[in-house]
CSV table of C-alpha atoms in Angstrom, one decimal:
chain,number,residue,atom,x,y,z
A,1,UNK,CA,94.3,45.2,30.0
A,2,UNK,CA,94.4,42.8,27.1
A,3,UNK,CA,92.3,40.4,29.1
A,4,UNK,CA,89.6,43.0,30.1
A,5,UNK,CA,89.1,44.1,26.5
A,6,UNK,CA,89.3,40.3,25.4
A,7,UNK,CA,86.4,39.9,28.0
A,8,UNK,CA,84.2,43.1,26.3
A,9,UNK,CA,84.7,41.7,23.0
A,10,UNK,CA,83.6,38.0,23.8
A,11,UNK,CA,80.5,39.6,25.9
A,12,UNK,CA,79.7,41.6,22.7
A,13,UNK,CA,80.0,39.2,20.2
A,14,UNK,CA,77.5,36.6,22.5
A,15,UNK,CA,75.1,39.5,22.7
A,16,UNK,CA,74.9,40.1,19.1
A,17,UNK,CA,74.5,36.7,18.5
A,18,UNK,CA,71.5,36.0,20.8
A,19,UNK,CA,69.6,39.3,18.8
A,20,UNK,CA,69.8,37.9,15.6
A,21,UNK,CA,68.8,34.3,16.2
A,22,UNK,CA,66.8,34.9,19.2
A,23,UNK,CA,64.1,37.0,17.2
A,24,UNK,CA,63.6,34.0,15.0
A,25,UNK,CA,65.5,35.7,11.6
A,26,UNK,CA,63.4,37.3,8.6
A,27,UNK,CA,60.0,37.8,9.3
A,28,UNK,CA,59.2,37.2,5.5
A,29,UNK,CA,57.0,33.6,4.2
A,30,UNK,CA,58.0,32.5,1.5
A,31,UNK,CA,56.3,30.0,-0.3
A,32,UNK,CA,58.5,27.3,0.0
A,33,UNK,CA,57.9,27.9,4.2
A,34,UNK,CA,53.9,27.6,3.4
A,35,UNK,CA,52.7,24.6,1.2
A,36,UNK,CA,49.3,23.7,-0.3
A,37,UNK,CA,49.0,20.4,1.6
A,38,UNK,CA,45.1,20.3,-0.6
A,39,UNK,CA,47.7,19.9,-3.7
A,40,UNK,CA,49.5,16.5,-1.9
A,41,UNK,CA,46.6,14.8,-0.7
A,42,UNK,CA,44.6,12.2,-3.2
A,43,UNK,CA,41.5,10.8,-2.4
A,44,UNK,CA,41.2,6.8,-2.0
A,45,UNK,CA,38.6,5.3,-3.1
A,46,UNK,CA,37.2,4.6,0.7
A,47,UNK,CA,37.2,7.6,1.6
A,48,UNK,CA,34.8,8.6,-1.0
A,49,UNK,CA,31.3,8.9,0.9
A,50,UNK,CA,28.4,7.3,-0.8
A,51,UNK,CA,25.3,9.3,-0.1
A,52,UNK,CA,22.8,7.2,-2.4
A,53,UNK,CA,21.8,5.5,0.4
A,54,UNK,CA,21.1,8.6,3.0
A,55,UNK,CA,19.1,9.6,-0.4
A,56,UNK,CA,17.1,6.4,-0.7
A,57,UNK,CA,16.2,6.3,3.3
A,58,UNK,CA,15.1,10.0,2.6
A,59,UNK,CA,12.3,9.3,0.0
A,60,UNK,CA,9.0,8.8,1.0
A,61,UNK,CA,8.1,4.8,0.9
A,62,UNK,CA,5.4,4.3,-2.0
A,63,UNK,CA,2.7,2.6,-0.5
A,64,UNK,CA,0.7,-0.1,-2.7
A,65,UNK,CA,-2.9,1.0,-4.1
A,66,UNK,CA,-5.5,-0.4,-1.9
A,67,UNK,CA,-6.7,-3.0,-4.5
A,68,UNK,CA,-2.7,-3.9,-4.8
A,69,UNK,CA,-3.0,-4.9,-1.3
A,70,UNK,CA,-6.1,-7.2,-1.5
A,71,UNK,CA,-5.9,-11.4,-1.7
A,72,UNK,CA,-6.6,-12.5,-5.1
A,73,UNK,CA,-10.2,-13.6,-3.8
A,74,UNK,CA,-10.8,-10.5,-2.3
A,75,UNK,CA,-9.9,-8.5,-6.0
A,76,UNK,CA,-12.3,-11.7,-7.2
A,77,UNK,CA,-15.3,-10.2,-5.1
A,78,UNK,CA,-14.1,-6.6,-5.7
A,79,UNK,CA,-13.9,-7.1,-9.6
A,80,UNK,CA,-17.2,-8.5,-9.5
A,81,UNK,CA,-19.0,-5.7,-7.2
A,82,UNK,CA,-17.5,-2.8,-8.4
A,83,UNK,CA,-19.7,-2.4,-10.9
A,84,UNK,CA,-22.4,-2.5,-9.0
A,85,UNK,CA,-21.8,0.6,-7.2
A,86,UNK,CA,-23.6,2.7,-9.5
A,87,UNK,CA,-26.6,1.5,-9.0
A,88,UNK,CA,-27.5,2.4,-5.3
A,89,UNK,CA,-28.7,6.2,-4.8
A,90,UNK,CA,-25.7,7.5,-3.4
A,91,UNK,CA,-22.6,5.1,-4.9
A,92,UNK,CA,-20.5,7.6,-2.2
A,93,UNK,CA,-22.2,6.3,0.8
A,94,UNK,CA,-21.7,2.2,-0.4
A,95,UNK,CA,-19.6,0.2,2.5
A,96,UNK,CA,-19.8,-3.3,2.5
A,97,UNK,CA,-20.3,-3.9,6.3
A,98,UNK,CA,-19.8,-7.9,6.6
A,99,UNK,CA,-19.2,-10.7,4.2
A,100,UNK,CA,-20.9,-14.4,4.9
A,101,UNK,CA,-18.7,-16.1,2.7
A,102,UNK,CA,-18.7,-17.3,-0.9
A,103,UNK,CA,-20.1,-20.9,-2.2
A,104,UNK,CA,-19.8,-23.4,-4.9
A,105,UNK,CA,-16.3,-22.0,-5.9
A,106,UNK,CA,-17.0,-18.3,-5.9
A,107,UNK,CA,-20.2,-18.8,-7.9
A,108,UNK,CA,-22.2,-16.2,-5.3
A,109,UNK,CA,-21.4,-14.0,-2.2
A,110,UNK,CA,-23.6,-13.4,0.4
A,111,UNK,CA,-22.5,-9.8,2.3
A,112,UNK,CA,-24.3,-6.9,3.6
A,113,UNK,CA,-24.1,-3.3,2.5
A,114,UNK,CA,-24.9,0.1,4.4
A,115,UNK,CA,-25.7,3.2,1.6
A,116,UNK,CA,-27.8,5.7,1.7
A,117,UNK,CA,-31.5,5.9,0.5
A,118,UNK,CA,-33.4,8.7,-1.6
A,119,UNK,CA,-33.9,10.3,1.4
A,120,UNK,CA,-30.6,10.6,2.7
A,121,UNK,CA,-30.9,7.9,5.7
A,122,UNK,CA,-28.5,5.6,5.6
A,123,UNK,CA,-30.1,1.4,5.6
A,124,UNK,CA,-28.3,-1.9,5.9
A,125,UNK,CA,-29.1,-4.9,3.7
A,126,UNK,CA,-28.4,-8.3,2.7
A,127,UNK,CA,-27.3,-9.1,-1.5
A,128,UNK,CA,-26.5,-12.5,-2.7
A,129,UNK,CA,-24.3,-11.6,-5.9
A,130,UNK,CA,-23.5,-14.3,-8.6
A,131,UNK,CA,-20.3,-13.9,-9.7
A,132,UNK,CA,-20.3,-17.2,-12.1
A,133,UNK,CA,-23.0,-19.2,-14.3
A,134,UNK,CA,-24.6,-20.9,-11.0
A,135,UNK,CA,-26.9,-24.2,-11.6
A,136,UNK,CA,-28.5,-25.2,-8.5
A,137,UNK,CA,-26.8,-29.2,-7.6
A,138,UNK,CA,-28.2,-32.1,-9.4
A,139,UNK,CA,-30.6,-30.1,-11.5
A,140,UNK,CA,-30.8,-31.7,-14.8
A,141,UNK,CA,-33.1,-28.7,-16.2
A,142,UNK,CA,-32.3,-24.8,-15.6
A,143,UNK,CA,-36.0,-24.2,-15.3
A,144,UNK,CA,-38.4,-26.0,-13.9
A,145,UNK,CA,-41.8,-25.2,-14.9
A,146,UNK,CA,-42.0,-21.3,-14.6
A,147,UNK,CA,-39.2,-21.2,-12.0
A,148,UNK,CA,-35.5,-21.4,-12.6
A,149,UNK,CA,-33.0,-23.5,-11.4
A,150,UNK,CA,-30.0,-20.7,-12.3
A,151,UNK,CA,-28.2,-17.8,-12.1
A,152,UNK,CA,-26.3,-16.1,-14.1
A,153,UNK,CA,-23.2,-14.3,-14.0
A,154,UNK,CA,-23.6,-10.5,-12.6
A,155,UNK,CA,-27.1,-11.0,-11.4
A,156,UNK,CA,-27.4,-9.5,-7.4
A,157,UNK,CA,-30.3,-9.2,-5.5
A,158,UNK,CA,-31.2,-8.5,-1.7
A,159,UNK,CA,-32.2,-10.5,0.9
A,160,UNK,CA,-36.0,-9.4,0.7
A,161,UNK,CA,-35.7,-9.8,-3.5
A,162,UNK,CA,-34.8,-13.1,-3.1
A,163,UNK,CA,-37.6,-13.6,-0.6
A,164,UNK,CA,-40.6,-12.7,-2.9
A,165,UNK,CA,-39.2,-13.7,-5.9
A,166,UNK,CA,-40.8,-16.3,-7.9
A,167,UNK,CA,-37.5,-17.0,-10.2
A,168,UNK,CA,-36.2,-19.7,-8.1
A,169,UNK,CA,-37.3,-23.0,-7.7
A,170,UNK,CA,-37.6,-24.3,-4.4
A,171,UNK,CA,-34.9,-26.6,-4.6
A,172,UNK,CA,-32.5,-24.2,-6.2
A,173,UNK,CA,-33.6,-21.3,-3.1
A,174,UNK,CA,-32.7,-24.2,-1.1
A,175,UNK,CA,-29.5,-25.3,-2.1
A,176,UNK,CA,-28.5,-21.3,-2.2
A,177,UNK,CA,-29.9,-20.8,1.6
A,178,UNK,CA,-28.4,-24.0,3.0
A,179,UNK,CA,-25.8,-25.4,0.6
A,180,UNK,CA,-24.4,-28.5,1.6
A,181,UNK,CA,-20.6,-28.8,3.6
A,182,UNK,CA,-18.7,-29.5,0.4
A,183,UNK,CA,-21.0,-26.4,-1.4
A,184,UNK,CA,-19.1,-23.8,1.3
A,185,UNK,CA,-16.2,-22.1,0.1
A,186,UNK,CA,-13.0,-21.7,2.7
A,187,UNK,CA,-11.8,-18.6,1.6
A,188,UNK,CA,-11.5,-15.6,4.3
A,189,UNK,CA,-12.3,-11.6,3.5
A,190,UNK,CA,-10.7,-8.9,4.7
A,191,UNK,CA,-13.8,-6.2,5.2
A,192,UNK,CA,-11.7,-3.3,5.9
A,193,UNK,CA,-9.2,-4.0,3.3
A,194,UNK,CA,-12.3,-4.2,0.7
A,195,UNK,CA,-13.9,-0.8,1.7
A,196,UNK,CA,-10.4,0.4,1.3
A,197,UNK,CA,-11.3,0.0,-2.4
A,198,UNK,CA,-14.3,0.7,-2.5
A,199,UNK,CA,-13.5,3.9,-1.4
A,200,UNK,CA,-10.6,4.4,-3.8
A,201,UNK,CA,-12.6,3.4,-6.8
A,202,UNK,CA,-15.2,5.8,-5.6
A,203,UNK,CA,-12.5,8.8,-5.8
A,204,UNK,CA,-11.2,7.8,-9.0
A,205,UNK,CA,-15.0,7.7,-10.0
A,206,UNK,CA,-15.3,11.5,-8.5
A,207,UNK,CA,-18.2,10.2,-5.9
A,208,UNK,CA,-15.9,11.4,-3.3
């Protein structure tokens, strides 16, 4: 009899134990159960993300002013033709559509132009602009007779100007047609880059 109660009482006392830790004890958190891990963690200094550069790749790239991007004897020509814009009918329609070259050291350019006339129709032509005080080789006078042997800065005149024209000696419309080897300059123009601006300097103007 002893034995069979001993038995109950050891079958008991396992089944109460199992109840209480079985169910996993008090259902209350406390805050010592919960921590803020935020409160432990410190930031090194790599782990810090720089976002200057994702800033800098997200900004638009400047790009140069068209004159900023022409050769310094391209602004040469530019500079000097600029102000010569003015002077055609329309200083909107002005393109420079080919550039011979340039001779005696940038003294004069020889280019065409395309502009539009008083009555709207647009005309090619040939200019021969002095850029620098141009005496014509070997000339010991700068006229001769009624007829001149130079230019000066800033003059420009077309093709069919220079044709009738009576200011130049022979020699010196000579020397300007066919100047000698050592007479032709070896710089190079960029057209395109050139009308570039043109055309900015006609919007800053308000032509366009």
């Amino acid at each position: 009899m002893k034995r069979k109660f001993a038995l109950i009482l050891v079958c008991l006392l396992t089944i109460t134990f199992f109840s209480f830790y079985g169910c996993g004890g008090s259902n209350d958190v406390t805050d010592e159960s919960v921590t803020d891990k935020s409160d432990n963690v410190v930031e090194s200094p790599d782990d810090e993300q720089d976002y200057s550069d994702d800033e800098n790749d997200n900004k638009p790239e400047e790009t140069p002013d068209a004159y900023e991007q022409l050769s310094v004897n391209e602004k040469f020509f530019f500079d000097a033709f600029k102000n010569k814009i003015s002077l055609f009918k329309n200083p909107a329609s002005v393109k420079i559509i080919n550039i011979v070259g340039s001779y005696y050291n940038q003294s004069y350019f020889d280019f065409s132009i395309s502009a539009q006339n008083s009555f709207g129709a647009t005309i090619s032509e040939g200019y021969l602009l002095f850029t620098k005080l141009w005496t014509a080789p070997d000339s010991e006078e700068i006229k001769y007779g009624n007829y001149g042997n130079t230019a000066l800065a800033g003059m420009m005149m077309s093709y069919s100007d220079f044709s009738d024209t009576t200011f130049f000696s022979a020699y010196a419309k000579l020397s300007i047609i066919d100047p000698d080897t050592q007479d032709c300059d070896n710089y190079t123009y960029s057209v395109s880059k050139i009308n570039n601006a043109i055309k900015e300097y006609q919007v800053e103007n308000g032509w366009l």
